[in-house]
Coordinates of C-alpha atoms in Angstrom, one line a residue:
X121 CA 19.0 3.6 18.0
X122 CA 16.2 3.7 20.1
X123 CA 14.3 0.8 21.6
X124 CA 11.4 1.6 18.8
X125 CA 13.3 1.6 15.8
X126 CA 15.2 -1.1 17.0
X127 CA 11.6 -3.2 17.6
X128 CA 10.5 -2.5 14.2
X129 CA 13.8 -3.2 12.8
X130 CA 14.0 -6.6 14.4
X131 CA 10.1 -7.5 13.9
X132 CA 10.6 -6.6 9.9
X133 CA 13.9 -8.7 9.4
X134 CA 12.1 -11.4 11.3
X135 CA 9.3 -11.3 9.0
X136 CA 11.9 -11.5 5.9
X137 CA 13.1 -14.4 7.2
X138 CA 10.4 -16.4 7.7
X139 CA 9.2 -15.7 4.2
X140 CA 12.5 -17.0 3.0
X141 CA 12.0 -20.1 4.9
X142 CA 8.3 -20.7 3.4
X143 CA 9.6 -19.8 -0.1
X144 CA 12.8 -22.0 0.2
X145 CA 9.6 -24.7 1.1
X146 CA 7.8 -24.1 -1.8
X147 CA 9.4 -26.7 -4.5
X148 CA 7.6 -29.2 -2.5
X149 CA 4.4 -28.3 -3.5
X150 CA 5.2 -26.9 -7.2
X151 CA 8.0 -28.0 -8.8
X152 CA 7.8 -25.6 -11.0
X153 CA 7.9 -22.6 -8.5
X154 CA 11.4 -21.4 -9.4
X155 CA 10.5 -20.9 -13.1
X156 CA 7.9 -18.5 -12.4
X157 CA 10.0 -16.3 -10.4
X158 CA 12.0 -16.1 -14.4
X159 CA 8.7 -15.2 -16.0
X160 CA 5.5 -12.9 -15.6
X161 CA 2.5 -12.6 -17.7
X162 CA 2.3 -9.6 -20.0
X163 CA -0.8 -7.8 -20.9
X164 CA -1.6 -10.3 -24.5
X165 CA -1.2 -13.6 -22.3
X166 CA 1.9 -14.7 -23.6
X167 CA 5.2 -15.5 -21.5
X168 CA 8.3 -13.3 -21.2
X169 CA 11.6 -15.4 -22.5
X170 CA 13.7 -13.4 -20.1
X171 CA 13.6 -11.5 -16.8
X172 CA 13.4 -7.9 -17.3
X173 CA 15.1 -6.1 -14.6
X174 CA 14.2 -1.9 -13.7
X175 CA 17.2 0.2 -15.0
X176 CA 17.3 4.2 -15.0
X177 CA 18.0 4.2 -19.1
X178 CA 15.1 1.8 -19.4
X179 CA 12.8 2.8 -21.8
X180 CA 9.6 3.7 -20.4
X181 CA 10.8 2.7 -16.9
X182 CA 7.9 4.2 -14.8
X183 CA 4.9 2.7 -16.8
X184 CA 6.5 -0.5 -17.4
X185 CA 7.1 -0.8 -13.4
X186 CA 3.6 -0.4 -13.0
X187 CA 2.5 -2.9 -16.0
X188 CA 5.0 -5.3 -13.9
X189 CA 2.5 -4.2 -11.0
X190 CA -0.7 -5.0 -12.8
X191 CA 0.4 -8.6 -14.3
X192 CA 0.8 -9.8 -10.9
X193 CA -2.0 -8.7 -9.6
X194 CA -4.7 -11.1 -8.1
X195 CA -8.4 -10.2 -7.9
X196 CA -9.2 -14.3 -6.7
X197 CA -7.9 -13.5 -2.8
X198 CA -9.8 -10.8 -1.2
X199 CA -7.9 -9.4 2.8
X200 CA -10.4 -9.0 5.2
X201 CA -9.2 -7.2 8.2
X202 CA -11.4 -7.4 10.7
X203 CA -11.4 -4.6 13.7
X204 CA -7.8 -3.9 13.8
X205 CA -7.1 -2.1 16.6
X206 CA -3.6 -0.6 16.2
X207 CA -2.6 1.8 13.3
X208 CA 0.8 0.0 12.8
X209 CA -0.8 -3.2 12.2
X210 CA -3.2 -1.5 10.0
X211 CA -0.2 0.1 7.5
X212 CA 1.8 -2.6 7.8
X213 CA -1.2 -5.1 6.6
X214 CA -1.8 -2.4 3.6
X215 CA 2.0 -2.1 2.7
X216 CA 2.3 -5.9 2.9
X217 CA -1.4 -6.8 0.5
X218 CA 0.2 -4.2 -2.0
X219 CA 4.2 -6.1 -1.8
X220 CA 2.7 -8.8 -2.5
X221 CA -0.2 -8.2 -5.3
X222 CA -3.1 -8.6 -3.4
X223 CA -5.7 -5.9 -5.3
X224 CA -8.6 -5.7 -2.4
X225 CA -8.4 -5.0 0.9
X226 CA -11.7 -4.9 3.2
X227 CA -11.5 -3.4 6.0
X228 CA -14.2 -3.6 9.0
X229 CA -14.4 -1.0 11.3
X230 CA -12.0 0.7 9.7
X231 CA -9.2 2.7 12.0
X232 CA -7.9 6.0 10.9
X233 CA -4.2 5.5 9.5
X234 CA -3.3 8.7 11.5
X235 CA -4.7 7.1 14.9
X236 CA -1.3 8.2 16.6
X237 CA 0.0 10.2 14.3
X238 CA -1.2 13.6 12.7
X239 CA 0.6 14.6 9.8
X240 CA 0.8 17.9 8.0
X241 CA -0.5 17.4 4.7
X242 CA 1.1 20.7 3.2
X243 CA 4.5 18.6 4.0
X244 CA 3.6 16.3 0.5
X245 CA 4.4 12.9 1.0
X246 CA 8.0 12.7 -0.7
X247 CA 10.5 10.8 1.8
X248 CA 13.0 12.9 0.5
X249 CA 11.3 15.7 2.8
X250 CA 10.6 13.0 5.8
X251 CA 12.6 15.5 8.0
X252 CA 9.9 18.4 7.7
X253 CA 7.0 16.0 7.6
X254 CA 8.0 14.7 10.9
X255 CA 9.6 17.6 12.4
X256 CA 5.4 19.1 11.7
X257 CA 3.8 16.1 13.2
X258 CA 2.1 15.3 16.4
X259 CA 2.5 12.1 17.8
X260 CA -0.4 11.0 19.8
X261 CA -1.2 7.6 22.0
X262 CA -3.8 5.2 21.0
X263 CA -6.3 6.6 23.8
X264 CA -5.8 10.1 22.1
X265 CA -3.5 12.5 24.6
X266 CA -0.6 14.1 22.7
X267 CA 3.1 12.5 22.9
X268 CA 4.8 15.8 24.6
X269 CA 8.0 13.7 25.0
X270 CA 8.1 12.2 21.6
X271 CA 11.9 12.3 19.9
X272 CA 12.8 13.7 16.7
X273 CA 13.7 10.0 15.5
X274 CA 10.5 8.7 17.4
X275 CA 8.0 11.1 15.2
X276 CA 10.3 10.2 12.3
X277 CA 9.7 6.7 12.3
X278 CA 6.6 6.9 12.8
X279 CA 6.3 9.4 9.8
X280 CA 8.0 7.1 7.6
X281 CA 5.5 3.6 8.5
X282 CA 2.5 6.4 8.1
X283 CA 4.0 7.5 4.3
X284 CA 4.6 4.1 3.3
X285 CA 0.8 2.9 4.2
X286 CA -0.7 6.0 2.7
X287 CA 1.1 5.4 -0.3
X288 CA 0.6 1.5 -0.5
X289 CA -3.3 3.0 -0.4
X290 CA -2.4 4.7 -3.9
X291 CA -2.3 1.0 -5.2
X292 CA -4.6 -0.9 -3.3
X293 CA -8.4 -0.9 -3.9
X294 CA -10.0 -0.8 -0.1
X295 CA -13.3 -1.4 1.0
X296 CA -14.9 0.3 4.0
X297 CA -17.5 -1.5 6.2
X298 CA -19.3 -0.7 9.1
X299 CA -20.0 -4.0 10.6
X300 CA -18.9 -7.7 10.0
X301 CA -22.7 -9.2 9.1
X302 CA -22.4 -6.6 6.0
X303 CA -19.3 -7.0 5.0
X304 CA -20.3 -11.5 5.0
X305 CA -23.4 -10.5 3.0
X306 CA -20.9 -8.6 0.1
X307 CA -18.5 -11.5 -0.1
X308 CA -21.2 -14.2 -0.9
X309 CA -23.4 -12.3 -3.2
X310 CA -19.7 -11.4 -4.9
X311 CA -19.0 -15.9 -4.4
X312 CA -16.0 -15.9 -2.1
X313 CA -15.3 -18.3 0.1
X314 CA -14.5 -17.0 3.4
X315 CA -11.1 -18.7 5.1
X316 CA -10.9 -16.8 8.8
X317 CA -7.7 -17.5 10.8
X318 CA -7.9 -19.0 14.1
X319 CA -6.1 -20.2 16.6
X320 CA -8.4 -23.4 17.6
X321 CA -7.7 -27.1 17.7
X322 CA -10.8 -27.4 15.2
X323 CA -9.1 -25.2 12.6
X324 CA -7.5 -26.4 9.6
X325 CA -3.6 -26.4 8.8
X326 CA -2.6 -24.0 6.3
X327 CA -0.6 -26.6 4.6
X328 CA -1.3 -29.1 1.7
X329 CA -1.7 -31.7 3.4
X330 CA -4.1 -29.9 5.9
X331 CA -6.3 -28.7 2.8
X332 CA -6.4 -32.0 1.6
X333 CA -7.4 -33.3 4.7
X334 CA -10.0 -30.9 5.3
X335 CA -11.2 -32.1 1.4
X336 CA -11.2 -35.4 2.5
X337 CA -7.8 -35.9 -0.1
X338 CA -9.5 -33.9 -3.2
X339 CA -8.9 -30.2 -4.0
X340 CA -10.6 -27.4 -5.6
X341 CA -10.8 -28.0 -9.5
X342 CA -7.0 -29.1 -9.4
X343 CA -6.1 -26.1 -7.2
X344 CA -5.3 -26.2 -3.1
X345 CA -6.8 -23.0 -3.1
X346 CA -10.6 -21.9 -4.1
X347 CA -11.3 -19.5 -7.1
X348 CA -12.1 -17.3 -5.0
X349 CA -11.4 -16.5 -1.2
X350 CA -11.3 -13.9 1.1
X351 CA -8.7 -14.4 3.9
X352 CA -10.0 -13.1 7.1
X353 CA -7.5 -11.5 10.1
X354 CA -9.1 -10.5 13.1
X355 CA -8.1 -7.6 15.8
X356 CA -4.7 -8.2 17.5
X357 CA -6.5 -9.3 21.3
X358 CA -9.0 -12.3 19.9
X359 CA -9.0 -12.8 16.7
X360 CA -11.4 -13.1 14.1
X361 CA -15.4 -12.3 15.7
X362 CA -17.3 -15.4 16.7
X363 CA -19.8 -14.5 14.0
X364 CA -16.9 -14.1 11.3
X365 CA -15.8 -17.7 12.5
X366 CA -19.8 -19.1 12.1
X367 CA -19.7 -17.6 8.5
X368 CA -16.6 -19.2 8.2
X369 CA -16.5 -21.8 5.0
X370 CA -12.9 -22.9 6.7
X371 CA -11.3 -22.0 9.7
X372 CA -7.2 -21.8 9.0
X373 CA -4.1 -21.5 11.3
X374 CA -0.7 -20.8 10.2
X375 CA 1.6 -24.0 11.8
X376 CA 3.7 -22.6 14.4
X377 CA 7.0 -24.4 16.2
X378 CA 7.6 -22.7 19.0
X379 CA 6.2 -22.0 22.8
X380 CA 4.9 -18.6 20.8
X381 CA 1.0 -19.5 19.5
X382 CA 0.2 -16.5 17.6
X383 CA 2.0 -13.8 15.8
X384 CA 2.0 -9.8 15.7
X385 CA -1.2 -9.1 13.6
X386 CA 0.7 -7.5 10.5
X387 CA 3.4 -10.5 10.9
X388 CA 0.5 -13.4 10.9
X389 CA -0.9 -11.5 7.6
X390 CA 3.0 -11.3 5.9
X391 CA 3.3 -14.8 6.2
X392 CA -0.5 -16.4 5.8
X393 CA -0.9 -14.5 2.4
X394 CA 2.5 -15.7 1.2
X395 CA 2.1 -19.1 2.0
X396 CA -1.3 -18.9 0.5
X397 CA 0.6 -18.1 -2.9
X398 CA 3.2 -21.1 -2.4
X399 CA 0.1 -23.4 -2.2
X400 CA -1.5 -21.9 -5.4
X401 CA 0.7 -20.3 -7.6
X402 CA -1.7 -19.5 -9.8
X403 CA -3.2 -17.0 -7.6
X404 CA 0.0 -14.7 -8.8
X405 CA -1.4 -12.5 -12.1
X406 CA -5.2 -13.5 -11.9
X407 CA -6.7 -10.8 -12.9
X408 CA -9.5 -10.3 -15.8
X409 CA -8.0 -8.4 -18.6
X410 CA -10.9 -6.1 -17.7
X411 CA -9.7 -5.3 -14.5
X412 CA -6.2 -5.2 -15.7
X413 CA -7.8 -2.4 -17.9
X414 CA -9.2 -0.3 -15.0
X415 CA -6.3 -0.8 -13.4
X416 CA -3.7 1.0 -16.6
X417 CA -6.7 3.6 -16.4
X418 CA -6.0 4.5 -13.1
X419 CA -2.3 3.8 -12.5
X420 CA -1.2 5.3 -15.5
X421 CA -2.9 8.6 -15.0
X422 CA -2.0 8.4 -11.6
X423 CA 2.0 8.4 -12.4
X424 CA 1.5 11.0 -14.7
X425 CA -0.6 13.5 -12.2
X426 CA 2.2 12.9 -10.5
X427 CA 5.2 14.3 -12.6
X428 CA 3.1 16.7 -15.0
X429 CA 3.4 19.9 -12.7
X430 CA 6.1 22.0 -12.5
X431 CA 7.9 22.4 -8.8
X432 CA 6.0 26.2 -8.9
X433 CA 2.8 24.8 -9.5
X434 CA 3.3 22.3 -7.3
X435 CA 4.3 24.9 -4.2
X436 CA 1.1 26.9 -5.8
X437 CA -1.3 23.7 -4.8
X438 CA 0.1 23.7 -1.6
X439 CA -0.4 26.5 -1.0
X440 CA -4.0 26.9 -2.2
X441 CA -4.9 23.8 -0.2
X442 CA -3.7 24.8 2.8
X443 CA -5.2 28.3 2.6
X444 CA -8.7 26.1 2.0
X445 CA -8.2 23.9 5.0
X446 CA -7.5 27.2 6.7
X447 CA -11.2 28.9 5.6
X448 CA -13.0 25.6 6.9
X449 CA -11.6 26.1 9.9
X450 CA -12.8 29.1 9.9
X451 CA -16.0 28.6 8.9
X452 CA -16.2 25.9 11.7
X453 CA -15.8 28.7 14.2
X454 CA -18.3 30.6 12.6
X455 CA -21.0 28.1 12.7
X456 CA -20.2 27.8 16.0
X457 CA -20.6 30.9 16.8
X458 CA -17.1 31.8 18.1
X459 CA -15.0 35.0 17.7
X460 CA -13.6 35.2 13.9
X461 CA -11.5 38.1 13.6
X462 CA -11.7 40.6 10.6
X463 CA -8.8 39.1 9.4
X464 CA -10.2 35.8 9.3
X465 CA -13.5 37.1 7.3
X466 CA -11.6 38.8 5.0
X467 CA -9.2 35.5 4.3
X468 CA -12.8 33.8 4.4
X469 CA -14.3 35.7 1.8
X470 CA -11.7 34.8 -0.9
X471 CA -12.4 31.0 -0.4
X472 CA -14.2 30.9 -3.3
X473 CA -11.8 32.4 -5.5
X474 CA -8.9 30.4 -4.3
X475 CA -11.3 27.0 -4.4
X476 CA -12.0 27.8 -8.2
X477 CA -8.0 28.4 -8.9
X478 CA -7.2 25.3 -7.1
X479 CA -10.2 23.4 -9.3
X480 CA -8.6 24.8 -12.2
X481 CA -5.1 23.4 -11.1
X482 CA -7.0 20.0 -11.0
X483 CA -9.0 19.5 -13.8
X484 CA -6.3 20.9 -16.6
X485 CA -4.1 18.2 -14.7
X486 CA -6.5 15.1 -14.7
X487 CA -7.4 16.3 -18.4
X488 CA -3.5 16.1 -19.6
X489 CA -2.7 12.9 -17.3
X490 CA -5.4 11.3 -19.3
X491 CA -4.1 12.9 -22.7
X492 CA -0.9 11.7 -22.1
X493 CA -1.2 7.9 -21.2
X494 CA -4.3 7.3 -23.4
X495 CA -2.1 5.7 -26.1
X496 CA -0.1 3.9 -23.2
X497 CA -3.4 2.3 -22.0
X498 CA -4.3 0.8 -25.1
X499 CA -0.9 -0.3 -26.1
X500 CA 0.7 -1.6 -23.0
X501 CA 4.5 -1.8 -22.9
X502 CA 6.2 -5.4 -22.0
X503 CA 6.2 -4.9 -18.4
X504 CA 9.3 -5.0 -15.6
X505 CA 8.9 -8.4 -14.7
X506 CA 11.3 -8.2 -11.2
X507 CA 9.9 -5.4 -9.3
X508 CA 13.6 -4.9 -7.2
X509 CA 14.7 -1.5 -7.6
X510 CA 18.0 -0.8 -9.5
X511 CA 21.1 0.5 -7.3
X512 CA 20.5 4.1 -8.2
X513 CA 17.1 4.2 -7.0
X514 CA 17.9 2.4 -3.3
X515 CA 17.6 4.8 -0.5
X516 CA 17.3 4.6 3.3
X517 CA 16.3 6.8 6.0
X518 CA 18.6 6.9 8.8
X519 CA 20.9 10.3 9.6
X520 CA 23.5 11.7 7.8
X521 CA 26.4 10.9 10.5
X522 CA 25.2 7.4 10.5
X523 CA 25.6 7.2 6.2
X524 CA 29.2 8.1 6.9
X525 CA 29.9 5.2 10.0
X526 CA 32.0 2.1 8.4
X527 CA 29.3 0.1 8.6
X528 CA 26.9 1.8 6.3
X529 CA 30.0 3.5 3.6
X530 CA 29.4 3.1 0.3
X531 CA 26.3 0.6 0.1
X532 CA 23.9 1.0 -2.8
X533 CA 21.6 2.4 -0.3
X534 CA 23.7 5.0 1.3
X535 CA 26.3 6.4 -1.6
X536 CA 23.7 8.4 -3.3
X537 CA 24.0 7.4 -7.1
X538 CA 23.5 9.9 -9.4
X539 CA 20.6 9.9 -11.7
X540 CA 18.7 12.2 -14.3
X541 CA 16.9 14.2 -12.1
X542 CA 13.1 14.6 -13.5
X543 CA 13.6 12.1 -16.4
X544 CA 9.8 10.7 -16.1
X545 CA 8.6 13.8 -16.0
X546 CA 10.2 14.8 -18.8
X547 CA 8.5 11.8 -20.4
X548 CA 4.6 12.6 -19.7
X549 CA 5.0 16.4 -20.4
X550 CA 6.7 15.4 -23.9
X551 CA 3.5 13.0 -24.9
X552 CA 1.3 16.5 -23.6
X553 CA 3.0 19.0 -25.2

């Protein structure tokens, strides 16, 4: 294992950790906390009697997952991220918002997610084909020149934390913004209350007794936390901006216990937003039932975009984007008055004929994704109310010689359980058909 994996190995199971530790603390403040890991809140407001576990014979599995998704969503907390300078910090903040139902992510100055990595978008996105999506990357360095040494298992790993962010973006609503005085303008006129991290002696302990301190012993209509607040991280060298921290309505720091003072950026936002859901519980599922709405809308049609073509017209997508990406290249050249082959005219001059195909492709899929959850959107099903996956759906991503060591035999992660292969899609096409 190299020293990379084995960072990002030992930085996430250090993150797991300390959440344990901050949940285990949580019957302190709510003594109640433990019940509403049992229950969730379904779509008509009442309360499940039992925990509803994901199963691969459960009916409806995929859009009850995502109903699971949508009733603990919050729209009260808002993530500001604040110039973040480094593209793992940036996934990792977007994977972590989505884990843990956090709907809107603002982002200023926003970093491109493929900084240091540049993927090959004709690869998909499936980790099942994580060996030929990194195998066609190029890694790069923050400052821009190309990786030339860069391992298989390097480019890999990477791969995998790119996937995972771009597909936590699926989920996640995210704001762009060009500068921090715009993005303090939005959350007033929208009445959040801006909480900005900081590591100063003046800021205020992320605990309850530091809140009620700062409230002089009261709290906010009953609540620890404000209706709502945005939650703002700064870049990974100095925090949050000094205008940010003027803006600020309350200044916050996460209680540390060691020589350490500050956390990796991604780390600081794991554990900040979690404990921000110990000290107000009721931040978990609030959501208008008109966002929840917009949410099913989106989701639902999303799932079954997903699993409505066939694997031919699938490869036929592919293939039609990539020959489009190839004619804008071209055209690039042209415009700039460079050679372009006859070749390259000739594949030029179809563009519009392939561009129309692949429109075609599109809009009779976005026409029958809508066709077939349209019933589902009205009619909710009782949502998945503990998002763990079931043993047949665990997978990992580490070599096939290292599935077979002792260590790693038969574990729900590594024995490959065997499933009904396409049974969701099965599912959509049925309600289209």
């Amino acid at each position: 294992m190299n020293s990379s994996t084995s960072s990002f190995l030992a930085g996430a199971a250090c993150t797991a950790a300390a959440l344990l530790l901050y949940q285990s603390c949580s019957a302190k403040i709510s003594g109640d906390q433990s019940t509403s890991k049992q229950t969730t809140k379904p779509a008509d407001g009442a309360v499940a009697e039992a925990t509803c576990f994901d199963s691969p014979d459960l009916d409806q599995r995929i859009i009850r997952k995502a109903e699971g998704a949508i009733c603990k969503r919050t729209s009260r907390l808002i993530i500001v991220v604040e110039r973040c300078t480094n593209d793992h910090n940036y996934s990792a903040i977007l994977r972590t918002a989505e884990a843990l139902g956090v709907q809107n992510i603002w982002i200023i100055s926003p970093q491109t997610i493929n900084a240091t990595l540049e993927l090959d978008n004709t690869q998909g996105t499936d980790e099942s084909n994580i060996d030929k999506i990194a195998e066609n990357a190029t890694m790069r360095r923050s400052s821009g020149p190309v990786v030339r040494a860069a391992t298989d298992t390097e480019k890999k790993d990477r791969a995998m934390h790119h996937l995972y962010a771009r597909k936590a973006t699926e989920w996640l609503t995210v704001r762009d913004f060009e500068d921090t005085k715009t993005c303090i303008e939005s959350l007033r006129e929208e009445g959040y209350q801006i909480w900005a991290t900081d590591l100063g002696q003046e800021a205020s302990c992320l605990t309850e007794d530091g809140i009620r301190q700062h409230l002089g012993g009261g709290t906010y209509d009953g609540k620890l936390i404000p209706n709502k607040v945005a939650i703002v991280f700064g870049t990974e060298a100095v925090g949050c901006t000094t205008e940010m921290l003027n803006a600020a309505d309350l200044p916050v720091y996460l209680p540390l216990r060691g020589f350490a003072d500050s956390l990796n950026l991604s780390v600081a936002t794991a554990l900040v937003v979690h404990q921000m859901f110990v000290l107000d519980p009721s931040l978990e599922g609030a959501m208008t039932e008109e966002e929840r709405r917009e949410l099913r809308q989106a989701w639902y049609a999303k799932l079954a975009s997903q699993r409505l073509l066939s694997a031919a017209d699938k490869k036929r997508r592919g293939k039609l984007t990539a020959y489009l990406e190839g004619c804008a290249e071209i055209e690039k050249k042209m415009k700039a008055g460079e050679v372009v082959y006859k070749e390259e005219r000739e594949k030029w001059s179809r563009m519009d004929a392939k561009r129309a195909e692949l429109n075609a492709i599109e809009g009779k899929l976005a026409a029958d994704s809508k066709k077939a959850v349209k019933e589902l959107v009205d009619n909710p099903p009782s949502p998945i109310t503990d998002m763990r996956r079931a043993d047949e759906h665990r997978i990992c991503f580490v070599g096939k010689n290292t599935k077979k060591a002792s260590p790693w035999q038969d574990m729900p992660a590594t024995r490959k359980i065997a499933v009904t292969k396409y049974a969701t899609a099965a599912f959509f096409r049925e309600r289209v058909a």
